[in-house]
PDB file of C-alpha atoms in Angstrom:
ATOM      1  CA  MET P  25     115.015 118.862  91.651  1.00 63.00           C
ATOM      2  CA  GLU P  26     112.954 115.733  91.846  1.00 91.00           C
ATOM      3  CA  VAL P  27     114.029 114.629  95.315  1.00 96.00           C
ATOM      4  CA  ILE P  28     116.422 115.733  98.062  1.00 96.00           C
ATOM      5  CA  LEU P  29     118.043 113.157 100.335  1.00 97.00           C
ATOM      6  CA  ILE P  30     119.012 114.169 103.861  1.00 96.00           C
ATOM      7  CA  GLY P  31     120.369 112.209 106.809  1.00 95.00           C
ATOM      8  CA  PHE P  32     123.239 111.693 109.188  1.00 92.00           C
ATOM      9  CA  MET P  33     126.689 110.852 107.858  1.00 86.00           C
ATOM     10  CA  GLY P  34     126.868 107.210 106.862  1.00 84.00           C
ATOM     11  CA  SER P  35     123.111 106.882 106.321  1.00 90.00           C
ATOM     12  CA  GLY P  36     123.635 105.995 102.657  1.00 90.00           C
ATOM     13  CA  LYS P  37     122.751 109.227 100.871  1.00 93.00           C
ATOM     14  CA  SER P  38     125.470 108.899  98.227  1.00 91.00           C
ATOM     15  CA  THR P  39     124.773 105.233  97.521  1.00 93.00           C
ATOM     16  CA  ILE P  40     120.990 105.616  97.506  1.00 96.00           C
ATOM     17  CA  SER P  41     121.082 108.735  95.332  1.00 97.00           C
ATOM     18  CA  LYS P  42     123.046 106.905  92.625  1.00 96.00           C
ATOM     19  CA  LEU P  43     120.697 103.926  92.612  1.00 97.00           C
ATOM     20  CA  LEU P  44     117.627 106.150  92.734  1.00 97.00           C
ATOM     21  CA  GLY P  45     118.946 108.199  89.833  1.00 96.00           C
ATOM     22  CA  GLU P  46     119.520 105.043  87.783  1.00 96.00           C
ATOM     23  CA  LYS P  47     116.015 103.708  88.525  1.00 96.00           C
ATOM     24  CA  LEU P  48     114.320 107.026  87.731  1.00 95.00           C
ATOM     25  CA  ASN P  49     116.643 107.900  84.858  1.00 96.00           C
ATOM     26  CA  LEU P  50     117.635 111.154  86.565  1.00 96.00           C
ATOM     27  CA  GLU P  51     120.941 112.925  86.986  1.00 96.00           C
ATOM     28  CA  VAL P  52     122.420 112.745  90.470  1.00 97.00           C
ATOM     29  CA  ARG P  53     124.375 115.380  92.338  1.00 96.00           C
ATOM     30  CA  ASP P  54     126.097 115.109  95.674  1.00 95.00           C
ATOM     31  CA  LEU P  55     126.222 118.509  97.379  1.00 96.00           C
ATOM     32  CA  ASP P  56     129.528 117.681  99.043  1.00 93.00           C
ATOM     33  CA  GLN P  57     131.015 116.860  95.630  1.00 95.00           C
ATOM     34  CA  VAL P  58     129.660 120.130  94.220  1.00 96.00           C
ATOM     35  CA  ILE P  59     131.527 121.917  97.015  1.00 96.00           C
ATOM     36  CA  VAL P  60     134.713 119.918  96.446  1.00 96.00           C
ATOM     37  CA  ASP P  61     134.621 120.725  92.735  1.00 97.00           C
ATOM     38  CA  TYR P  62     133.952 124.424  93.371  1.00 96.00           C
ATOM     39  CA  GLU P  63     136.731 124.778  95.952  1.00 96.00           C
ATOM     40  CA  ASN P  64     139.092 122.318  94.277  1.00 96.00           C
ATOM     41  CA  SER P  65     139.714 120.994  97.777  1.00 95.00           C
ATOM     42  CA  SER P  66     138.432 118.150  99.944  1.00 92.00           C
ATOM     43  CA  ILE P  67     135.745 118.737 102.566  1.00 89.00           C
ATOM     44  CA  HIS P  68     138.309 117.755 105.179  1.00 86.00           C
ATOM     45  CA  ASP P  69     140.779 120.376 103.918  1.00 92.00           C
ATOM     46  CA  ILE P  70     138.091 123.063 103.718  1.00 93.00           C
ATOM     47  CA  PHE P  71     137.214 122.408 107.366  1.00 88.00           C
ATOM     48  CA  LEU P  72     140.887 122.484 108.365  1.00 89.00           C
ATOM     49  CA  THR P  73     141.965 125.566 106.426  1.00 94.00           C
ATOM     50  CA  LYS P  74     138.843 127.725 106.352  1.00 94.00           C
ATOM     51  CA  GLY P  75     136.734 126.404 109.227  1.00 91.00           C
ATOM     52  CA  GLU P  76     133.223 125.095 109.622  1.00 87.00           C
ATOM     53  CA  PRO P  77     131.468 128.514 109.433  1.00 91.00           C
ATOM     54  CA  TYR P  78     133.028 129.125 106.004  1.00 95.00           C
ATOM     55  CA  PHE P  79     132.049 125.631 104.877  1.00 93.00           C
ATOM     56  CA  ARG P  80     128.428 126.033 106.058  1.00 92.00           C
ATOM     57  CA  GLN P  81     128.074 129.361 104.219  1.00 94.00           C
ATOM     58  CA  LEU P  82     129.518 127.827 101.059  1.00 95.00           C
ATOM     59  CA  GLU P  83     127.212 124.834 101.485  1.00 94.00           C
ATOM     60  CA  PHE P  84     124.198 127.176 101.583  1.00 95.00           C
ATOM     61  CA  GLU P  85     125.347 129.024  98.464  1.00 95.00           C
ATOM     62  CA  MET P  86     125.903 125.767  96.576  1.00 95.00           C
ATOM     63  CA  LEU P  87     122.495 124.468  97.710  1.00 95.00           C
ATOM     64  CA  GLN P  88     120.821 127.605  96.368  1.00 93.00           C
ATOM     65  CA  GLN P  89     122.581 127.105  93.033  1.00 93.00           C
ATOM     66  CA  GLN P  90     120.946 123.686  92.688  1.00 92.00           C
ATOM     67  CA  ALA P  91     117.429 125.173  92.497  1.00 84.00           C
ATOM     68  CA  ASP P  92     117.096 124.537  88.742  1.00 87.00           C
ATOM     69  CA  PHE P  93     118.702 121.092  88.867  1.00 91.00           C
ATOM     70  CA  ASN P  94     116.273 118.423  87.686  1.00 91.00           C
ATOM     71  CA  GLY P  95     117.435 115.276  89.433  1.00 95.00           C
ATOM     72  CA  VAL P  96     118.347 113.648  92.743  1.00 97.00           C
ATOM     73  CA  LEU P  97     120.339 115.744  95.205  1.00 96.00           C
ATOM     74  CA  ALA P  98     122.205 114.077  98.075  1.00 96.00           C
ATOM     75  CA  THR P  99     123.067 116.559 100.796  1.00 95.00           C
ATOM     76  CA  GLY P 100     125.857 116.390 103.329  1.00 90.00           C
ATOM     77  CA  GLY P 101     125.129 114.989 106.772  1.00 89.00           C
ATOM     78  CA  GLY P 102     125.221 118.442 108.341  1.00 88.00           C
ATOM     79  CA  THR P 103     123.539 120.437 105.584  1.00 93.00           C
ATOM     80  CA  ILE P 104     120.231 120.891 107.361  1.00 91.00           C
ATOM     81  CA  ILE P 105     121.805 121.938 110.679  1.00 88.00           C
ATOM     82  CA  ASN P 106     122.466 125.237 108.918  1.00 85.00           C
ATOM     83  CA  GLY P 107     119.265 127.204 109.489  1.00 86.00           C
ATOM     84  CA  ASN P 108     119.513 128.829 106.052  1.00 86.00           C
ATOM     85  CA  CYS P 109     119.829 125.438 104.362  1.00 90.00           C
ATOM     86  CA  ALA P 110     116.984 123.968 106.395  1.00 90.00           C
ATOM     87  CA  SER P 111     114.704 126.886 105.512  1.00 90.00           C
ATOM     88  CA  HIS P 112     115.661 126.618 101.849  1.00 88.00           C
ATOM     89  CA  VAL P 113     114.923 122.889 101.755  1.00 90.00           C
ATOM     90  CA  GLN P 114     111.647 123.263 103.637  1.00 89.00           C
ATOM     91  CA  ALA P 115     110.469 126.096 101.379  1.00 88.00           C
ATOM     92  CA  SER P 116     111.028 124.105  98.209  1.00 89.00           C
ATOM     93  CA  ASP P 117     108.310 122.028  96.556  1.00 90.00           C
ATOM     94  CA  VAL P 118     110.799 119.172  96.200  1.00 93.00           C
ATOM     95  CA  PRO P 119     110.135 116.014  98.239  1.00 96.00           C
ATOM     96  CA  VAL P 120     112.687 115.673 101.037  1.00 96.00           C
ATOM     97  CA  VAL P 121     113.516 112.104 102.061  1.00 97.00           C
ATOM     98  CA  LEU P 122     115.294 111.386 105.331  1.00 97.00           C
ATOM     99  CA  LEU P 123     117.461 108.286 105.399  1.00 97.00           C
ATOM    100  CA  ASP P 124     117.355 107.433 109.084  1.00 95.00           C
ATOM    101  CA  MET P 125     119.440 104.884 110.930  1.00 91.00           C
ATOM    102  CA  SER P 126     119.573 103.586 114.479  1.00 87.00           C
ATOM    103  CA  ASP P 127     122.331 104.173 116.987  1.00 84.00           C
ATOM    104  CA  ASN P 128     123.562 100.615 116.418  1.00 81.00           C
ATOM    105  CA  ALA P 129     124.013 101.295 112.712  1.00 80.00           C
ATOM    106  CA  ILE P 130     126.219 104.307 113.409  1.00 76.00           C
ATOM    107  CA  GLU P 131     128.944 102.131 114.885  1.00 70.00           C
ATOM    108  CA  ASP P 132     128.687  99.647 112.004  1.00 70.00           C
ATOM    109  CA  ARG P 133     128.717 102.241 109.246  1.00 65.00           C
ATOM    110  CA  LEU P 134     131.094 104.816 110.662  1.00 64.00           C
ATOM    111  CA  GLY P 135     133.750 102.457 111.969  1.00 58.00           C
ATOM    112  CA  LYS P 136     136.130 103.804 109.335  1.00 53.00           C
ATOM    113  CA  ARG P 137     135.965 107.538 109.746  1.00 47.00           C
ATOM    114  CA  ALA P 138     138.573 108.630 107.225  1.00 46.00           C
ATOM    115  CA  GLY P 139     137.465 111.577 105.140  1.00 49.00           C
ATOM    116  CA  ARG P 140     134.695 112.643 107.500  1.00 52.00           C
ATOM    117  CA  PRO P 141     135.900 115.814 109.244  1.00 54.00           C
ATOM    118  CA  LEU P 142     133.432 115.774 112.125  1.00 57.00           C
ATOM    119  CA  ALA P 143     133.576 112.016 112.659  1.00 58.00           C
ATOM    120  CA  SER P 144     137.326 111.543 112.571  1.00 60.00           C
ATOM    121  CA  SER P 145     137.792 113.206 115.955  1.00 66.00           C
ATOM    122  CA  LYS P 146     134.764 111.713 117.723  1.00 73.00           C
ATOM    123  CA  THR P 147     134.082 108.483 119.533  1.00 79.00           C
ATOM    124  CA  THR P 148     131.089 106.364 118.578  1.00 77.00           C
ATOM    125  CA  ASP P 149     129.188 107.661 121.622  1.00 83.00           C
ATOM    126  CA  GLU P 150     129.909 111.243 120.561  1.00 85.00           C
ATOM    127  CA  LEU P 151     128.678 110.483 117.036  1.00 82.00           C
ATOM    128  CA  ILE P 152     125.461 109.021 118.427  1.00 86.00           C
ATOM    129  CA  GLU P 153     125.016 112.132 120.576  1.00 90.00           C
ATOM    130  CA  LEU P 154     125.606 114.334 117.503  1.00 88.00           C
ATOM    131  CA  LYS P 155     122.976 112.409 115.545  1.00 89.00           C
ATOM    132  CA  HIS P 156     120.506 112.828 118.410  1.00 92.00           C
ATOM    133  CA  GLU P 157     121.192 116.580 118.431  1.00 92.00           C
ATOM    134  CA  ARG P 158     120.400 116.722 114.718  1.00 92.00           C
ATOM    135  CA  ASP P 159     117.412 114.349 114.710  1.00 93.00           C
ATOM    136  CA  GLY P 160     114.833 117.062 115.385  1.00 92.00           C
ATOM    137  CA  ARG P 161     115.991 119.139 112.430  1.00 93.00           C
ATOM    138  CA  TYR P 162     116.160 116.108 110.143  1.00 94.00           C
ATOM    139  CA  HIS P 163     112.583 115.130 110.950  1.00 94.00           C
ATOM    140  CA  GLU P 164     111.392 118.723 110.752  1.00 93.00           C
ATOM    141  CA  CYS P 165     112.725 119.019 107.186  1.00 93.00           C
ATOM    142  CA  ALA P 166     111.647 115.578 105.959  1.00 96.00           C
ATOM    143  CA  ASP P 167     108.510 114.841 103.991  1.00 96.00           C
ATOM    144  CA  PHE P 168     109.196 111.106 104.182  1.00 97.00           C
ATOM    145  CA  VAL P 169     111.408 108.979 106.431  1.00 97.00           C
ATOM    146  CA  VAL P 170     113.010 105.687 105.426  1.00 97.00           C
ATOM    147  CA  LYS P 171     114.500 103.557 108.190  1.00 94.00           C
ATOM    148  CA  THR P 172     117.601 102.109 106.537  1.00 92.00           C
ATOM    149  CA  ASP P 173     118.562  99.576 109.204  1.00 87.00           C
ATOM    150  CA  TYR P 174     118.507  95.993 108.013  1.00 84.00           C
ATOM    151  CA  LYS P 175     117.613  97.027 104.459  1.00 91.00           C
ATOM    152  CA  ASN P 176     119.772  96.764 101.407  1.00 93.00           C
ATOM    153  CA  PRO P 177     120.062  99.797  99.112  1.00 94.00           C
ATOM    154  CA  LYS P 178     117.590  98.346  96.587  1.00 96.00           C
ATOM    155  CA  GLN P 179     114.908  98.033  99.290  1.00 96.00           C
ATOM    156  CA  VAL P 180     115.492 101.635 100.371  1.00 96.00           C
ATOM    157  CA  VAL P 181     115.270 102.859  96.761  1.00 97.00           C
ATOM    158  CA  ASP P 182     112.077 100.883  96.168  1.00 97.00           C
ATOM    159  CA  GLU P 183     110.526 102.455  99.284  1.00 97.00           C
ATOM    160  CA  ILE P 184     111.430 105.949  98.079  1.00 97.00           C
ATOM    161  CA  ILE P 185     110.042 105.293  94.599  1.00 96.00           C
ATOM    162  CA  GLU P 186     106.786 104.008  96.112  1.00 95.00           C
ATOM    163  CA  TYR P 187     106.542 107.223  98.138  1.00 95.00           C
ATOM    164  CA  LEU P 188     107.259 109.425  95.103  1.00 93.00           C
ATOM    165  CA  LYS P 189     104.404 107.810  93.155  1.00 88.00           C
TER     166      LYS P 189
END
């Protein structure tokens, strides 16, 4: 891999990964989509039918399978809360970029929670609390942090490219 994007749900990992891949002429993979394709089921349905522990184990296995992928990998918002995933990401030589957003941005970006299993049943305050719980792990795993508030995707991509140089 050339770069791994991490961050809370709604931080822009999917959008930024696509733009970054275009700018760097690299293939892009979204770990959640890899899981969906493998299971032939939505993330939401996997959570409902098989539970979060099953999903987190599968997420780790799919992350390991990406080791030889030469491109941009966007992870799920909870990928690095799994200790195995966090250790795997930290042990790699691949730059890990955290897309970080403020509490105010959470309400703006996650107002429509459809399709997000953990967000659909939480209030905005609970989502902010969840992000705060995860912040330490995000920062621990990150080699570089981009504050995404008040930036358009192009500005975020440009900042990442400058870092990668």
